[in-house]
PDB file of C-alpha atoms in Angstrom:
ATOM      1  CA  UNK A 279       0.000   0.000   0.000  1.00 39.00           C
ATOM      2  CA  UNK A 280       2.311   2.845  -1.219  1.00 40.00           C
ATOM      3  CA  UNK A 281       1.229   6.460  -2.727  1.00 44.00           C
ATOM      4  CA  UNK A 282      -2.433   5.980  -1.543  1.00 48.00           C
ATOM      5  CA  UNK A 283      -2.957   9.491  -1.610  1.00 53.00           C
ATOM      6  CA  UNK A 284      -2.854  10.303   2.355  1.00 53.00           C
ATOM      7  CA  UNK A 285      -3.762  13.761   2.766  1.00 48.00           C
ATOM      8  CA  UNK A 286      -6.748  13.467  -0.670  1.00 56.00           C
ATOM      9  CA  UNK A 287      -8.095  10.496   1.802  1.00 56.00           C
ATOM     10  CA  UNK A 288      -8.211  12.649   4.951  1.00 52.00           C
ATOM     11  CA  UNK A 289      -9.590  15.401   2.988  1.00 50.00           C
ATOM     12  CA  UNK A 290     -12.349  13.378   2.288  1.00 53.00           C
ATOM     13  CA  UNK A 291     -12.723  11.728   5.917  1.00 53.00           C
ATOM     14  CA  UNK A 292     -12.761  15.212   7.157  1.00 54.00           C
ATOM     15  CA  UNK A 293      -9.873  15.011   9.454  1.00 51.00           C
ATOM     16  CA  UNK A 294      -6.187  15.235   9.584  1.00 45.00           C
ATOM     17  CA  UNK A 295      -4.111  11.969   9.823  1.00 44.00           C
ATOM     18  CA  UNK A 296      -1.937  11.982   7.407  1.00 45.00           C
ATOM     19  CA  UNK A 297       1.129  11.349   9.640  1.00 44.00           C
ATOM     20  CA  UNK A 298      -0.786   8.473  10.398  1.00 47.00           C
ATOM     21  CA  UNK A 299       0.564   6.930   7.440  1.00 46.00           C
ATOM     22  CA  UNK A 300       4.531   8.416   7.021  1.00 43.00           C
ATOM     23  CA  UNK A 301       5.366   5.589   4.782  1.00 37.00           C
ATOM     24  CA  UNK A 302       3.612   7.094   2.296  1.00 38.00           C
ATOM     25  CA  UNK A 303       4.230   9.504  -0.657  1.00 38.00           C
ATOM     26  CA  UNK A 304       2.918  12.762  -0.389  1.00 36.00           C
ATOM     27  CA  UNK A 305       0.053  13.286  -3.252  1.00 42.00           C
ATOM     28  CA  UNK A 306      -0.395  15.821  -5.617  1.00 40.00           C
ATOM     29  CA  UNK A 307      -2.225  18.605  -4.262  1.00 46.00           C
ATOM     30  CA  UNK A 308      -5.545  18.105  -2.767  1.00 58.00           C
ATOM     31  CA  UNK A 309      -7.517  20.558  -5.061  1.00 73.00           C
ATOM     32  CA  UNK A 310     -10.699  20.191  -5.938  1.00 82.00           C
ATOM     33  CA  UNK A 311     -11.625  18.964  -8.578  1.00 89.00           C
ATOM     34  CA  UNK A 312     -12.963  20.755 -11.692  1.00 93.00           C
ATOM     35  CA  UNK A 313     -15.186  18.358 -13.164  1.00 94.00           C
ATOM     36  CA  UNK A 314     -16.111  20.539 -16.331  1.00 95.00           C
ATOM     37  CA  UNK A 315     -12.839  21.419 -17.017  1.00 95.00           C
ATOM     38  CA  UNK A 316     -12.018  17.724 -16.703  1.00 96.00           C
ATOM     39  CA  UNK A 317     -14.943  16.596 -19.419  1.00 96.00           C
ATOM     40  CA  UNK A 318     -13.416  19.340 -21.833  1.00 96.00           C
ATOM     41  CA  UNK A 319      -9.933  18.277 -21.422  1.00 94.00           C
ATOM     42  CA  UNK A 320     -10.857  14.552 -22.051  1.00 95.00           C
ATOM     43  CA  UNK A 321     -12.758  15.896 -25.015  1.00 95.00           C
ATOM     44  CA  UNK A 322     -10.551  18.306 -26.481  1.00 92.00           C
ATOM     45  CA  UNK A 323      -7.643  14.891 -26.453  1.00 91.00           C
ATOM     46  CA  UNK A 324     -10.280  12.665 -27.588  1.00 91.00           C
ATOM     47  CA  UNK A 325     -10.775  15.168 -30.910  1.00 90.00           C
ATOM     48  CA  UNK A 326      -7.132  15.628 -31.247  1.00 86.00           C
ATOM     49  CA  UNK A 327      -5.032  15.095 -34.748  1.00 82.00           C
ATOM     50  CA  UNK A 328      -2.141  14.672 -32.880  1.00 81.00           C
ATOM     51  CA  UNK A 329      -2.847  11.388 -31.158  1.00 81.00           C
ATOM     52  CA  UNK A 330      -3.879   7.660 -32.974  1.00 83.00           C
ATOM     53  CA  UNK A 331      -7.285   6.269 -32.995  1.00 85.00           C
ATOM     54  CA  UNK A 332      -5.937   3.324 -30.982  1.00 89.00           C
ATOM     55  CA  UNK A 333      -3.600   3.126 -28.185  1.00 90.00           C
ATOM     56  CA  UNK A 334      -2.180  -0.117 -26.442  1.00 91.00           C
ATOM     57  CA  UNK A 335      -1.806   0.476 -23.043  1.00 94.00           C
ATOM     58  CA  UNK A 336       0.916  -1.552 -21.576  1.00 94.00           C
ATOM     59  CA  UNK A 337       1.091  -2.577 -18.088  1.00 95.00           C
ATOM     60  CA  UNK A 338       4.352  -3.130 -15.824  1.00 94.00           C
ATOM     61  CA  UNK A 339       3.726  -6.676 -15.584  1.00 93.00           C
ATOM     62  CA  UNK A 340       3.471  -7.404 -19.332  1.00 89.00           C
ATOM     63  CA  UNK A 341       6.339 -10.285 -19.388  1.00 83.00           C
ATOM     64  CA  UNK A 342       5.589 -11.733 -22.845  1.00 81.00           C
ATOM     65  CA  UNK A 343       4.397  -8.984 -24.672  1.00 79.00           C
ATOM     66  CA  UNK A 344       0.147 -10.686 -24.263  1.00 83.00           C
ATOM     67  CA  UNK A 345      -1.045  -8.334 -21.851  1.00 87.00           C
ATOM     68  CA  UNK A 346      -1.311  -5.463 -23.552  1.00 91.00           C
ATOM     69  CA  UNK A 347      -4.704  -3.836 -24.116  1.00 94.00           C
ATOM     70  CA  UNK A 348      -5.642  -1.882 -27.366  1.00 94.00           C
ATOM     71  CA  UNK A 349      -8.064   1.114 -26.411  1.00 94.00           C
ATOM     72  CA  UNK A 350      -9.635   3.268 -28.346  1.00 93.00           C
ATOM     73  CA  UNK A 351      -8.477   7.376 -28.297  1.00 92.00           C
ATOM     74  CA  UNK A 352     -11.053   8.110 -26.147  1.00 94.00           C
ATOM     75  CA  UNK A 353     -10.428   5.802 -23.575  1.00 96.00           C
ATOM     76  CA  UNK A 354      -7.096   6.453 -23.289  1.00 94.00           C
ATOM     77  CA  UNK A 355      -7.696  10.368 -22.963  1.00 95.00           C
ATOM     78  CA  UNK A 356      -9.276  10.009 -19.456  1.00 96.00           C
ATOM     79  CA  UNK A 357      -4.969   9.754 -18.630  1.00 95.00           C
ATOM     80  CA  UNK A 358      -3.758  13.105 -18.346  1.00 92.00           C
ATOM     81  CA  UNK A 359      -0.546  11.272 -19.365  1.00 86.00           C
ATOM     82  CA  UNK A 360      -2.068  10.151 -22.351  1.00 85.00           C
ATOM     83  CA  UNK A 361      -3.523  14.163 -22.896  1.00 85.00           C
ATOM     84  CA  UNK A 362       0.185  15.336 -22.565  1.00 83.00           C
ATOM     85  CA  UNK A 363       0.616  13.297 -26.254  1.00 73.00           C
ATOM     86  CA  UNK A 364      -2.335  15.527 -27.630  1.00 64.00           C
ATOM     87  CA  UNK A 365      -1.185  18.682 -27.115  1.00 62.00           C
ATOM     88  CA  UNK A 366       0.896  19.425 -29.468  1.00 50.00           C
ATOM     89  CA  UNK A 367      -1.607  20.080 -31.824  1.00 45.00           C
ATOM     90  CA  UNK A 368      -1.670  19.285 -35.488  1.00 50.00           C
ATOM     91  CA  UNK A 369       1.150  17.415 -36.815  1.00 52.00           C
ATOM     92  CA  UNK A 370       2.010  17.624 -40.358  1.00 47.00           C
ATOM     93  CA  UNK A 371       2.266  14.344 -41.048  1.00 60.00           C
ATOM     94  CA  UNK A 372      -0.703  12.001 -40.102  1.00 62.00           C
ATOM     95  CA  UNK A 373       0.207  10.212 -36.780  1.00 60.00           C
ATOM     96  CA  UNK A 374       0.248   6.550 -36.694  1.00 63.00           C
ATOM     97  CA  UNK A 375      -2.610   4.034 -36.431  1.00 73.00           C
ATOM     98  CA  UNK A 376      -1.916   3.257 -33.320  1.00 78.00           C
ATOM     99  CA  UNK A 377       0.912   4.179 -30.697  1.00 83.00           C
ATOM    100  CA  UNK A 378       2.205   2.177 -27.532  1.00 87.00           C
ATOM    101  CA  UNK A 379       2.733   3.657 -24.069  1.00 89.00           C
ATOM    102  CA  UNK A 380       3.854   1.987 -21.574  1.00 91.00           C
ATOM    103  CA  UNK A 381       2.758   2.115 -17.554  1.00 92.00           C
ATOM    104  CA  UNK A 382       5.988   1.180 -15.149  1.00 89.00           C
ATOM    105  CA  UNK A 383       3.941   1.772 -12.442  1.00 91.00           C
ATOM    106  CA  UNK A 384       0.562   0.044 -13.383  1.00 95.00           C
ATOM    107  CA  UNK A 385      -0.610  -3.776 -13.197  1.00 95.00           C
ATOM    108  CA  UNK A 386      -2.856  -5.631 -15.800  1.00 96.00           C
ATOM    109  CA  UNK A 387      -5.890  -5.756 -12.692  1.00 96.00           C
ATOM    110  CA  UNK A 388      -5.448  -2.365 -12.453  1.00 97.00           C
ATOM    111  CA  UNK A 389      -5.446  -1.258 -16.042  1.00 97.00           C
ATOM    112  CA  UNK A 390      -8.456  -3.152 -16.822  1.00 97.00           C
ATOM    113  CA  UNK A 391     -10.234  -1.852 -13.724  1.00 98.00           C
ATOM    114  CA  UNK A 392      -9.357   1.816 -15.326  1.00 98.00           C
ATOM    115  CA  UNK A 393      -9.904   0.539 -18.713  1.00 97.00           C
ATOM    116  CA  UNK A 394     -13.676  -0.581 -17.273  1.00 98.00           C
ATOM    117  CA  UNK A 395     -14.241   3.131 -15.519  1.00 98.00           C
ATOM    118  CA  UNK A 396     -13.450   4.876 -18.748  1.00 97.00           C
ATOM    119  CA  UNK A 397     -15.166   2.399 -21.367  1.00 97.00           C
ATOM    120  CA  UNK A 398     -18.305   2.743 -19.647  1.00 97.00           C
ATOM    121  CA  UNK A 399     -18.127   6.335 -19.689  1.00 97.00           C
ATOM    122  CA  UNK A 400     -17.530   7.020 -22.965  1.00 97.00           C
ATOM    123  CA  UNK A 401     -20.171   4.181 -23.841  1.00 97.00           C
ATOM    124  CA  UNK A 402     -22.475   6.100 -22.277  1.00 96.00           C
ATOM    125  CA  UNK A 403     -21.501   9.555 -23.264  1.00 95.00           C
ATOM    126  CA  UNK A 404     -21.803   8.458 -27.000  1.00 92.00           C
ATOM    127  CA  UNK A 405     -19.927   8.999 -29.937  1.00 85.00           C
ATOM    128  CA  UNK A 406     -18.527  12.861 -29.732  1.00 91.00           C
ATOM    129  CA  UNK A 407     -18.837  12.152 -25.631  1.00 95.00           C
ATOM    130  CA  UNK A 408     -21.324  15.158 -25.429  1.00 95.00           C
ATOM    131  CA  UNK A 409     -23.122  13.186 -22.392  1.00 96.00           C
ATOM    132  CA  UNK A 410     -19.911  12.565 -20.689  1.00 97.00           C
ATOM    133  CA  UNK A 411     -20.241  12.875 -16.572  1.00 96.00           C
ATOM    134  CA  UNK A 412     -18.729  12.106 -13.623  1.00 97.00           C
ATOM    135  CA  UNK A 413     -19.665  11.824 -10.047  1.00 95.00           C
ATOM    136  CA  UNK A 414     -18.824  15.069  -8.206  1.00 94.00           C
ATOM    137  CA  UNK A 415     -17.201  14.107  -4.192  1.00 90.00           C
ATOM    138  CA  UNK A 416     -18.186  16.121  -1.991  1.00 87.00           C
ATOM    139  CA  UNK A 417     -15.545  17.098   0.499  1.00 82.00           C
ATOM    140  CA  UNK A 418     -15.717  15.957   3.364  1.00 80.00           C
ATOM    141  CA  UNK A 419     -17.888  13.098   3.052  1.00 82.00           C
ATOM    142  CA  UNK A 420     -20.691  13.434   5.073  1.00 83.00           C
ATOM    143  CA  UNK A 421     -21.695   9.248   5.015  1.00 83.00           C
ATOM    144  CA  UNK A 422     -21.211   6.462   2.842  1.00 88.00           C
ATOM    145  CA  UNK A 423     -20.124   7.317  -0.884  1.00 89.00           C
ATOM    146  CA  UNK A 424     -23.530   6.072  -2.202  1.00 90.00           C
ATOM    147  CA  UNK A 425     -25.517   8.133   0.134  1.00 91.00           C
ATOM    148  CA  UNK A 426     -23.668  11.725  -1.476  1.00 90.00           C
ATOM    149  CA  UNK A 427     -25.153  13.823  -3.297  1.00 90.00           C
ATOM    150  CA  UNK A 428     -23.910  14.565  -6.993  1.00 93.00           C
ATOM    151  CA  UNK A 429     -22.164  11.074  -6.623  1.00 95.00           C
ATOM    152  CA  UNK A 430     -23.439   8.460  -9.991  1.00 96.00           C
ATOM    153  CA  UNK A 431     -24.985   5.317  -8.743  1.00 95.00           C
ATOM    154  CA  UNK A 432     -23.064   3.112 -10.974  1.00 96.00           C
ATOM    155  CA  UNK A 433     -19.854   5.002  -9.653  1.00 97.00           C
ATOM    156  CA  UNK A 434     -20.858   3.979  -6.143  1.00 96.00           C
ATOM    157  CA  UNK A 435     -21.421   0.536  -7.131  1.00 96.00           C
ATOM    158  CA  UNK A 436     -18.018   0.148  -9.158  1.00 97.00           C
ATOM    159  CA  UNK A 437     -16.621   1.165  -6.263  1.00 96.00           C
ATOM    160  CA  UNK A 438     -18.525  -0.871  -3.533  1.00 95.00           C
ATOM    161  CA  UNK A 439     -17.420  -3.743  -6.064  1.00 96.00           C
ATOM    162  CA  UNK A 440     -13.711  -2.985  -5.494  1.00 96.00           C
ATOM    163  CA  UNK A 441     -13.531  -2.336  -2.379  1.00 94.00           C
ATOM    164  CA  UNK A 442     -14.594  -5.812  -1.219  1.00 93.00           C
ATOM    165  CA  UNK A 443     -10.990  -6.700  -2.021  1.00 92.00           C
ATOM    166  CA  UNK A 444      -8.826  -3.649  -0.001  1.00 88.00           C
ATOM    167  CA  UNK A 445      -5.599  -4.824  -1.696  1.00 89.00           C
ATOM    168  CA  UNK A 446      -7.674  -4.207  -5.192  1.00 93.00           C
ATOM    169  CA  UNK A 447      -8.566  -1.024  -4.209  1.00 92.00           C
ATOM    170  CA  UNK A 448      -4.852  -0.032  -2.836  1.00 90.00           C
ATOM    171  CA  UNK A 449      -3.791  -0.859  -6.046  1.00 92.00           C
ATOM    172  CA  UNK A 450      -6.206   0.985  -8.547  1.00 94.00           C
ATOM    173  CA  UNK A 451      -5.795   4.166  -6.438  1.00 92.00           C
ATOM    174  CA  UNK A 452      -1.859   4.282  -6.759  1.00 91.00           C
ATOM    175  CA  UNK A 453      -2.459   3.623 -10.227  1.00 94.00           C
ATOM    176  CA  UNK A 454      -5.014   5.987 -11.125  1.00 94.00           C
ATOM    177  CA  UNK A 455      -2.731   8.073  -9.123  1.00 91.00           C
ATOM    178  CA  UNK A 456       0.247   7.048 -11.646  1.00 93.00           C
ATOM    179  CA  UNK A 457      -1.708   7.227 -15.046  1.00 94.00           C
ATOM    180  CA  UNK A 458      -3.728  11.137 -13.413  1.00 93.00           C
ATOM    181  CA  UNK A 459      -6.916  10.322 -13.564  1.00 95.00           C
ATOM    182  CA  UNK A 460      -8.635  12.664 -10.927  1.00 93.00           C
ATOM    183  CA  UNK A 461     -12.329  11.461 -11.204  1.00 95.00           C
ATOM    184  CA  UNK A 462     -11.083   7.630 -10.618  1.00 96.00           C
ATOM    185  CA  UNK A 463      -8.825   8.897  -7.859  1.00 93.00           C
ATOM    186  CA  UNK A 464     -11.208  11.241  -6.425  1.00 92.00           C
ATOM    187  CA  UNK A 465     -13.764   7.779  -6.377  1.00 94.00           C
ATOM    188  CA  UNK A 466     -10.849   5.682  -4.607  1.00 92.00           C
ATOM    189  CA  UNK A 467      -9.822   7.679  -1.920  1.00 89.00           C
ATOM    190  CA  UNK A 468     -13.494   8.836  -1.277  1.00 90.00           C
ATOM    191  CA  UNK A 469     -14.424   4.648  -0.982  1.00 91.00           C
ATOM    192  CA  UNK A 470     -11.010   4.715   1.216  1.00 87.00           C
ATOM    193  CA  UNK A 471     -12.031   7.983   3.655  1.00 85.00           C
ATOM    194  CA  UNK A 472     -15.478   6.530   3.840  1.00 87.00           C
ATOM    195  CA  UNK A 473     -13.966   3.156   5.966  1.00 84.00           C
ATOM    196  CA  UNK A 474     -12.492   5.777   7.923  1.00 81.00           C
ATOM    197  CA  UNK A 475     -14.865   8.360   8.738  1.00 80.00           C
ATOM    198  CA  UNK A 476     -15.591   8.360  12.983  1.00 79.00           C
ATOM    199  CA  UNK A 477     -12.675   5.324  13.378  1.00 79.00           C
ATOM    200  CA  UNK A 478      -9.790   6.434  16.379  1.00 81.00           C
ATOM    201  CA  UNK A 479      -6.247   6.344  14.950  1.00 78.00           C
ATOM    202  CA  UNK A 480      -5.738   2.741  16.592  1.00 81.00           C
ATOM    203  CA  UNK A 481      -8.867   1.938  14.911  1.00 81.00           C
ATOM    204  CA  UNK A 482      -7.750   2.824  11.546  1.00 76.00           C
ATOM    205  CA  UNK A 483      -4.007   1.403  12.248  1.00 77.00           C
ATOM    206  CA  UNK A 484      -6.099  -2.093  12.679  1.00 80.00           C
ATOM    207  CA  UNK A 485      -8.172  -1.711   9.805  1.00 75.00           C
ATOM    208  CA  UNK A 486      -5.260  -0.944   7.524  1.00 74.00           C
ATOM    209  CA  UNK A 487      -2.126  -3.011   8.896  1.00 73.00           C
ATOM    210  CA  UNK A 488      -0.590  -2.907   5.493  1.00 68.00           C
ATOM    211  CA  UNK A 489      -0.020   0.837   5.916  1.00 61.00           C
ATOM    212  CA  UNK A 490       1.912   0.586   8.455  1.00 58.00           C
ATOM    213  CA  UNK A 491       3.900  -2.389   8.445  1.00 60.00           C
ATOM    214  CA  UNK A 492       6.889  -0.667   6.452  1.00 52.00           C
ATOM    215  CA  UNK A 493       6.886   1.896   9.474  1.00 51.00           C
ATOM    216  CA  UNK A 494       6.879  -1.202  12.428  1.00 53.00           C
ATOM    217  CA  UNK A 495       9.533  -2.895  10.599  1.00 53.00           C
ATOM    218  CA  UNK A 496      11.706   0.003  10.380  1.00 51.00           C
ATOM    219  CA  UNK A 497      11.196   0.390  14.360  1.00 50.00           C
ATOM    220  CA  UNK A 498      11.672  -2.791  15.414  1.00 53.00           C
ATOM    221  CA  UNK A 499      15.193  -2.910  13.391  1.00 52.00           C
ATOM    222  CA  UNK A 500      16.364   0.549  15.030  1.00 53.00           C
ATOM    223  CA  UNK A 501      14.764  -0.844  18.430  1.00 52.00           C
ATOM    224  CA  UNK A 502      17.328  -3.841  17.799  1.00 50.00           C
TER     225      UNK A 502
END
């Protein structure tokens, strides 16, 4: 459990903890989110020359070359790492049919969790992704994700979904972390805040043991 985003989560929890978890890295900025600008930016990529129609996403545990997973342009634009390819503009010469990028820091249960958020999304935004929406978190929570206002019921449930596996949901927020995806990220640590919302730090340390872990070991080695 590494890079879980510690002071997004407690953001969201409303309350301050994050030295709760010193093992981790510190996040990118806990801003809020701009939704619309996010739905133009994912557009604006999505429309761009500059990028190819397809895009093979390929994650760090890709061995044989077989895990690799061919996305279309929109997908791959909900990555503001794939957006940074776009914006160039124009290129003179037409780009190629399809372009590989590859994601050191991303598994293939991951990907294909984030590959699942963003295919549904531009499924149902249709084809120039004019309906495209995305939950908007309130922060902080006030309850259970589900139970928020302005957040998507099949959001919620995606999420509910994950986080019956913690380890699952570690993982997809570090890596929608990795590939900057801030509704996806905005989702996890909001389904993470919400197990901690009213919990005691003990509480927490027991419900997370992972987190902490690195930290014990380090202290039981100086200890010795």
């Amino acid at each position: 459990m590494v890079a879980l985003a510690p002071l997004r989560v407690a953001l969201l929890a409303g309350c301050s903890f994050p030295p709760l978890f010193p093992a981790l890295a510190v996040p990118p900025g806990p801003t809020p989110i701009d939704y619309a600008k996010e739905v133009e930016d994912i557009k604006a990529c999505a429309e761009s020359s500059a990028l190819s129609a397809e895009v093979i996403l390929i994650p760090k545990d890709d061995e044989n070359g077989e895990k690799g997973v061919t996305v279309s342009k929109s997908v791959a634009c909900f990555m503001k790492m794939v957006q940074a390819l776009a914006e160039g503009g124009e290129d003179e010469e037409e780009p190629e049919q399809s372009v590989s990028i590859p994601l050191q820091n991303v598994d293939s249960e991951a990907l294909a969790l984030i590959v699942e958020f963003a295919q549904k999304k531009v499924d149902q935004a249709g084809p120039d992704l004019d309906g495209l929406a995305f939950s908007e978190v309130p922060r902080p929570l006030s309850g259970p994700l589900k139970e928020e206002e302005g957040v998507l019921e099949e959001d919620a449930t995606f999420m509910d979904t994950i986080a019956q596996d913690l380890s699952k949901l570690f993982n997809l927020t570090n890596a929608a972390n990795f590939v900057d995806c801030p509704p996806l990220l905005e989702l996890c640590t909001a389904r993470i805040a919400e197990m901690l919302i009213g919990k005691t730090p003990q509480q927490i340390r027991d419900a997370f043991p992972d987190a902490f872990a690195e930290n014990r070991e380090e202290g039981e080695a100086k200890e010795g």
